[in-house]
Short mmCIF file of C-alpha atoms in Angstrom, two decimals:
data_model
loop_
_atom_site.label_atom_id
_atom_site.label_comp_id
_atom_site.label_asym_id
_atom_site.label_seq_id
_atom_site.Cartn_x
_atom_site.Cartn_y
_atom_site.Cartn_z
CA MET A 1 -19.90 12.59 6.87
CA ALA A 2 -16.73 11.89 4.86
CA THR A 3 -16.06 8.37 3.58
CA ALA A 4 -12.75 6.51 3.19
CA LEU A 5 -12.24 3.40 1.06
CA VAL A 6 -9.36 1.08 2.00
CA THR A 7 -8.30 -1.84 -0.19
CA GLY A 8 -6.71 -4.75 1.65
CA GLY A 9 -8.35 -3.28 4.74
CA THR A 10 -8.75 -6.42 6.84
CA SER A 11 -5.17 -6.86 8.09
CA GLY A 12 -1.82 -5.21 8.59
CA ILE A 13 -1.28 -1.67 7.35
CA GLY A 14 -4.69 -1.58 5.65
CA ALA A 15 -6.50 -2.42 8.89
CA ALA A 16 -4.44 0.22 10.70
CA PHE A 17 -5.51 2.83 8.15
CA ALA A 18 -9.15 1.77 8.50
CA ARG A 19 -8.98 2.12 12.30
CA ALA A 20 -7.19 5.48 12.19
CA LEU A 21 -9.55 6.99 9.62
CA SER A 22 -12.57 5.67 11.49
CA LEU A 23 -11.32 7.37 14.67
CA ARG A 24 -11.03 10.59 12.66
CA GLY A 25 -14.74 10.41 11.88
CA TYR A 26 -14.73 8.80 8.44
CA ASP A 27 -17.31 6.27 7.39
CA ILE A 28 -15.35 3.27 6.10
CA VAL A 29 -15.58 1.12 2.97
CA LEU A 30 -13.46 -2.02 3.30
CA VAL A 31 -12.34 -3.93 0.19
CA ALA A 32 -10.82 -7.42 0.46
CA ARG A 33 -11.25 -10.95 -0.90
CA ASP A 34 -12.18 -12.82 2.29
CA GLU A 35 -15.80 -12.22 3.28
CA THR A 36 -15.28 -13.66 6.76
CA ARG A 37 -12.39 -11.33 7.51
CA LEU A 38 -14.35 -8.42 6.06
CA ALA A 39 -17.22 -9.14 8.44
CA GLU A 40 -14.83 -9.49 11.40
CA MET A 41 -13.07 -6.22 10.63
CA ALA A 42 -16.36 -4.39 10.10
CA ALA A 43 -17.59 -5.64 13.48
CA GLU A 44 -14.34 -4.53 15.13
CA LEU A 45 -14.63 -1.02 13.69
CA GLU A 46 -18.26 -0.77 14.74
CA ARG A 47 -17.37 -1.84 18.29
CA GLU A 48 -14.75 0.92 18.32
CA GLY A 49 -17.34 3.53 17.35
CA ALA A 50 -17.46 3.62 13.55
CA SER A 51 -20.85 4.95 12.47
CA THR A 52 -20.97 3.16 9.10
CA VAL A 53 -18.84 0.35 7.69
CA GLU A 54 -19.51 -0.91 4.17
CA THR A 55 -17.78 -4.02 2.83
CA ILE A 56 -16.97 -5.04 -0.73
CA SER A 57 -15.72 -8.55 -1.40
CA ALA A 58 -13.43 -8.22 -4.42
CA ASP A 59 -10.33 -9.89 -5.81
CA LEU A 60 -8.20 -7.11 -7.29
CA ALA A 61 -6.40 -9.63 -9.47
CA VAL A 62 -9.64 -9.85 -11.48
CA ARG A 63 -10.34 -6.95 -13.83
CA ALA A 64 -14.11 -7.18 -13.39
CA ASP A 65 -13.69 -6.79 -9.63
CA ILE A 66 -11.32 -3.84 -10.09
CA ASP A 67 -13.94 -2.16 -12.28
CA ARG A 68 -16.65 -2.87 -9.69
CA VAL A 69 -14.62 -1.12 -6.98
CA ALA A 70 -13.87 1.75 -9.39
CA GLU A 71 -17.62 2.19 -9.93
CA ARG A 72 -18.09 2.50 -6.17
CA ILE A 73 -15.34 5.12 -6.02
CA GLU A 74 -16.98 7.19 -8.76
CA SER A 75 -20.48 6.82 -7.32
CA THR A 76 -22.11 10.09 -6.28
CA ASP A 77 -24.03 8.23 -3.56
CA LYS A 78 -21.85 8.56 -0.44
CA PRO A 79 -18.83 9.70 -2.46
CA ILE A 80 -15.35 8.56 -1.51
CA ASP A 81 -13.30 11.37 0.03
CA PHE A 82 -10.18 9.35 0.93
CA LEU A 83 -8.85 6.39 -1.06
CA VAL A 84 -6.16 4.13 0.40
CA ASN A 85 -4.70 1.82 -2.27
CA ASN A 86 -3.15 -0.74 0.06
CA ALA A 87 -3.98 -4.20 -1.32
CA GLY A 88 -0.90 -6.25 -2.05
CA PHE A 89 1.26 -9.23 -1.22
CA GLY A 90 4.88 -10.24 -0.96
CA ILE A 91 6.59 -11.70 -4.01
CA HIS A 92 9.51 -14.00 -3.48
CA GLY A 93 10.50 -15.94 -6.54
CA SER A 94 13.00 -15.94 -9.36
CA LEU A 95 12.49 -13.64 -12.31
CA LEU A 96 13.66 -16.55 -14.47
CA GLU A 97 10.80 -18.94 -13.66
CA HIS A 98 8.72 -20.27 -16.56
CA ASP A 99 5.56 -19.82 -14.52
CA VAL A 100 5.06 -16.06 -14.22
CA SER A 101 1.55 -16.26 -12.77
CA ILE A 102 2.62 -14.79 -9.41
CA HIS A 103 4.19 -11.85 -11.23
CA GLU A 104 1.09 -11.36 -13.38
CA ARG A 105 -1.05 -11.31 -10.26
CA ALA A 106 1.31 -8.85 -8.57
CA LEU A 107 1.24 -6.47 -11.52
CA THR A 108 -2.55 -6.63 -11.65
CA VAL A 109 -3.15 -6.14 -7.91
CA MET A 110 -0.39 -3.64 -7.18
CA CYS A 111 -0.10 -1.75 -10.49
CA LEU A 112 -3.21 -2.10 -12.67
CA ALA A 113 -5.66 -1.86 -9.74
CA VAL A 114 -3.80 1.15 -8.33
CA LEU A 115 -3.91 2.80 -11.77
CA VAL A 116 -7.61 2.13 -12.34
CA LEU A 117 -8.77 3.00 -8.82
CA GLY A 118 -6.51 6.03 -8.64
CA GLY A 119 -7.91 7.27 -11.95
CA ALA A 120 -11.48 6.73 -10.76
CA ALA A 121 -10.78 8.63 -7.55
CA GLY A 122 -8.97 11.38 -9.42
CA ARG A 123 -11.92 11.95 -11.75
CA ALA A 124 -14.52 11.90 -8.97
CA MET A 125 -12.51 14.06 -6.58
CA THR A 126 -11.55 16.58 -9.27
CA ALA A 127 -15.23 17.07 -10.04
CA ARG A 128 -15.83 17.90 -6.35
CA ARG A 129 -12.48 19.76 -6.04
CA LYS A 130 -11.50 17.87 -2.91
CA GLY A 131 -10.24 14.49 -1.78
CA THR A 132 -7.18 12.41 -0.96
CA ILE A 133 -5.55 9.50 -2.77
CA LEU A 134 -2.95 7.56 -0.78
CA ASN A 135 -0.97 4.70 -2.30
CA VAL A 136 1.00 2.27 -0.15
CA SER A 137 4.42 1.88 -1.72
CA SER A 138 7.66 0.76 -0.01
CA VAL A 139 11.31 1.66 0.50
CA ALA A 140 11.86 -1.68 -1.26
CA GLY A 141 11.12 0.23 -4.45
CA THR A 142 14.48 1.97 -4.15
CA ILE A 143 16.50 -1.28 -4.09
CA ALA A 144 16.55 -4.36 -6.34
CA THR A 145 14.98 -7.33 -4.58
CA GLY A 146 13.04 -8.84 -7.47
CA ASP A 147 9.61 -8.03 -8.81
CA TYR A 148 8.38 -6.55 -5.51
CA SER A 149 10.98 -3.78 -5.80
CA ALA A 150 9.95 -3.17 -9.40
CA VAL A 151 6.26 -3.00 -8.50
CA LYS A 152 6.83 -0.57 -5.64
CA ALA A 153 9.16 1.60 -7.73
CA TRP A 154 6.26 1.89 -10.19
CA THR A 155 3.85 2.79 -7.36
CA THR A 156 6.05 5.64 -6.17
CA ALA A 157 6.63 6.99 -9.69
CA TYR A 158 2.91 6.69 -10.50
CA THR A 159 1.96 8.58 -7.35
CA GLU A 160 4.30 11.45 -8.13
CA SER A 161 3.02 11.58 -11.72
CA LEU A 162 -0.61 11.63 -10.55
CA ALA A 163 0.24 14.36 -8.03
CA VAL A 164 1.67 16.44 -10.86
CA GLU A 165 -1.41 15.89 -13.03
CA LEU A 166 -3.78 16.85 -10.19
CA ARG A 167 -1.66 19.69 -8.80
CA HIS A 168 -4.27 22.40 -9.52
CA THR A 169 -7.35 20.46 -8.42
CA ASN A 170 -7.18 20.56 -4.60
CA VAL A 171 -6.90 16.75 -4.62
CA GLN A 172 -4.05 15.52 -2.41
CA VAL A 173 -2.04 12.60 -3.83
CA SER A 174 0.50 10.85 -1.61
CA ALA A 175 2.44 7.61 -1.26
CA VAL A 176 3.69 6.10 1.96
CA LEU A 177 7.01 4.24 1.78
CA PRO A 178 7.25 1.99 4.83
CA GLY A 179 10.13 -0.27 5.66
CA TRP A 180 9.73 -3.46 7.70
CA VAL A 181 6.42 -3.41 9.55
CA ARG A 182 5.28 -5.92 12.16
CA THR A 183 2.32 -7.56 10.41
CA GLU A 184 1.58 -11.01 8.97
CA PHE A 185 2.79 -9.80 5.56
CA HIS A 186 6.28 -11.36 5.62
CA ASP A 187 5.17 -14.67 7.14
CA ARG A 188 2.51 -15.17 4.49
CA ALA A 189 5.04 -14.40 1.76
CA GLY A 190 7.48 -16.97 3.18
CA ILE A 191 10.17 -14.36 3.79
CA ARG A 192 12.66 -14.96 6.59
CA THR A 193 12.99 -11.97 8.91
CA ARG A 194 15.13 -13.33 11.76
CA SER A 195 18.21 -11.48 10.51
CA ILE A 196 16.47 -8.08 10.53
CA PRO A 197 17.49 -6.05 13.62
CA ASP A 198 14.67 -5.10 16.00
CA VAL A 199 15.48 -1.41 15.54
CA LEU A 200 14.36 -1.59 11.89
CA TRP A 201 10.85 -2.84 12.66
CA LEU A 202 7.96 -0.38 12.65
CA ASP A 203 4.58 -0.56 14.37
CA ALA A 204 1.70 -0.36 11.87
CA ASP A 205 -0.40 2.03 13.95
CA ALA A 206 2.52 4.42 14.55
CA LEU A 207 3.40 4.28 10.85
CA VAL A 208 -0.16 5.19 9.86
CA GLU A 209 -0.33 8.09 12.32
CA GLU A 210 2.88 9.59 10.97
CA CYS A 211 1.73 9.06 7.40
CA LEU A 212 -1.61 10.79 7.99
CA ARG A 213 0.19 13.76 9.54
CA ASP A 214 2.37 13.97 6.42
CA VAL A 215 -0.67 13.77 4.15
CA ALA A 216 -2.43 16.50 6.14
CA ARG A 217 0.49 18.87 5.54
CA GLY A 218 0.50 18.10 1.81
CA ALA A 219 3.48 15.74 1.51
CA VAL A 220 3.54 13.70 -1.69
CA LEU A 221 5.96 11.13 -0.26
CA SER A 222 5.76 9.99 3.37
CA VAL A 223 8.60 7.93 4.84
CA PRO A 224 7.68 7.07 8.43
CA SER A 225 10.46 7.08 11.05
CA ALA A 226 13.81 8.85 11.03
CA ARG A 227 15.70 5.61 10.47
CA PHE A 228 13.93 4.87 7.20
CA LYS A 229 14.28 8.46 6.07
CA VAL A 230 18.05 7.94 6.47
CA LEU A 231 17.90 4.59 4.65
CA LEU A 232 15.90 6.13 1.82
CA PHE A 233 18.45 8.93 1.50
CA LEU A 234 21.22 6.34 1.26
CA THR A 235 19.46 4.20 -1.34
CA ARG A 236 18.88 7.27 -3.48
CA HIS A 237 22.43 8.60 -3.23
CA LEU A 238 24.74 5.60 -2.97
CA PRO A 239 26.15 4.23 -6.25
CA ARG A 240 23.71 1.78 -7.82
CA ARG A 241 26.37 -0.95 -7.84
CA VAL A 242 26.41 -0.70 -4.04
CA ILE A 243 22.61 -0.91 -3.92
CA ARG A 244 22.69 -4.01 -6.16
CA TRP A 245 25.26 -5.64 -3.85
CA VAL A 246 23.12 -4.89 -0.77
CA SER A 247 20.03 -6.15 -2.61
CA GLY A 248 21.81 -9.39 -3.40
CA ARG A 249 22.69 -9.88 0.27
CA ILE A 250 19.07 -9.31 1.28
CA SER A 251 17.72 -11.65 -1.40
CA SER A 252 20.14 -14.45 -0.51
CA SER A 253 18.87 -14.48 3.09
CA ARG A 254 15.30 -15.32 2.11
CA ASP A 255 13.39 -18.54 1.58
CA THR A 256 12.41 -19.73 -1.89
CA LYS A 257 8.73 -20.10 -1.00
CA VAL A 258 6.15 -17.85 -2.67
CA GLU A 259 2.73 -17.25 -1.18
CA ALA A 260 0.29 -14.42 -1.78
CA ARG A 261 -1.83 -12.80 0.88
#
């Protein structure tokens, strides 16, 4: 039986990946901070037919916890065949603040952890000559809305670089670049969304299904939905001064509150 490990697997896109992979026959390893939510999600997956659900309570802002999850990924006992690096949170704060703790946490959770866990998976999967590494990035990485855009731009570039390094190993490396997805993510980050048209919102389960189809056909970058494929094309081809102007309009519509998930 193949095994998938999903970080941030108790809510939102991570939970959708856990459900979808479980339905495809994978045993599931869930990684998240909240033990109660881990237990609830494990019970939900088991009710829906998952044969085995393992949970790991870990804070990926803590290096020791990152290393502990990496050890599980490299373990030869029930090896990990599919890694989903999904853990993350919204960042909404000025880049000029004296207190950069939220940015430090973001870089650790969404860059360092992705690097360490991706490397662990790459080593283990290369040795077996099979496996999949999927990183959750964002179309936000193609615009300029603060540190979140910078973090997700790194995630996309890292994924493509890892795909190049593992190109002859039979290990699939992909990133999914979602747009606005209906989850608790934005509310917990204190980001206003009332001005976003309904047509731009994606369903998490539909997004995951499209992403997994892209991964199965070997795509390195998956951009779910035609509308976000068009938006991604525009952000990559419009003059950067236009992108900065649009980014400024988006940023000015948001609250000033910052809260991690």
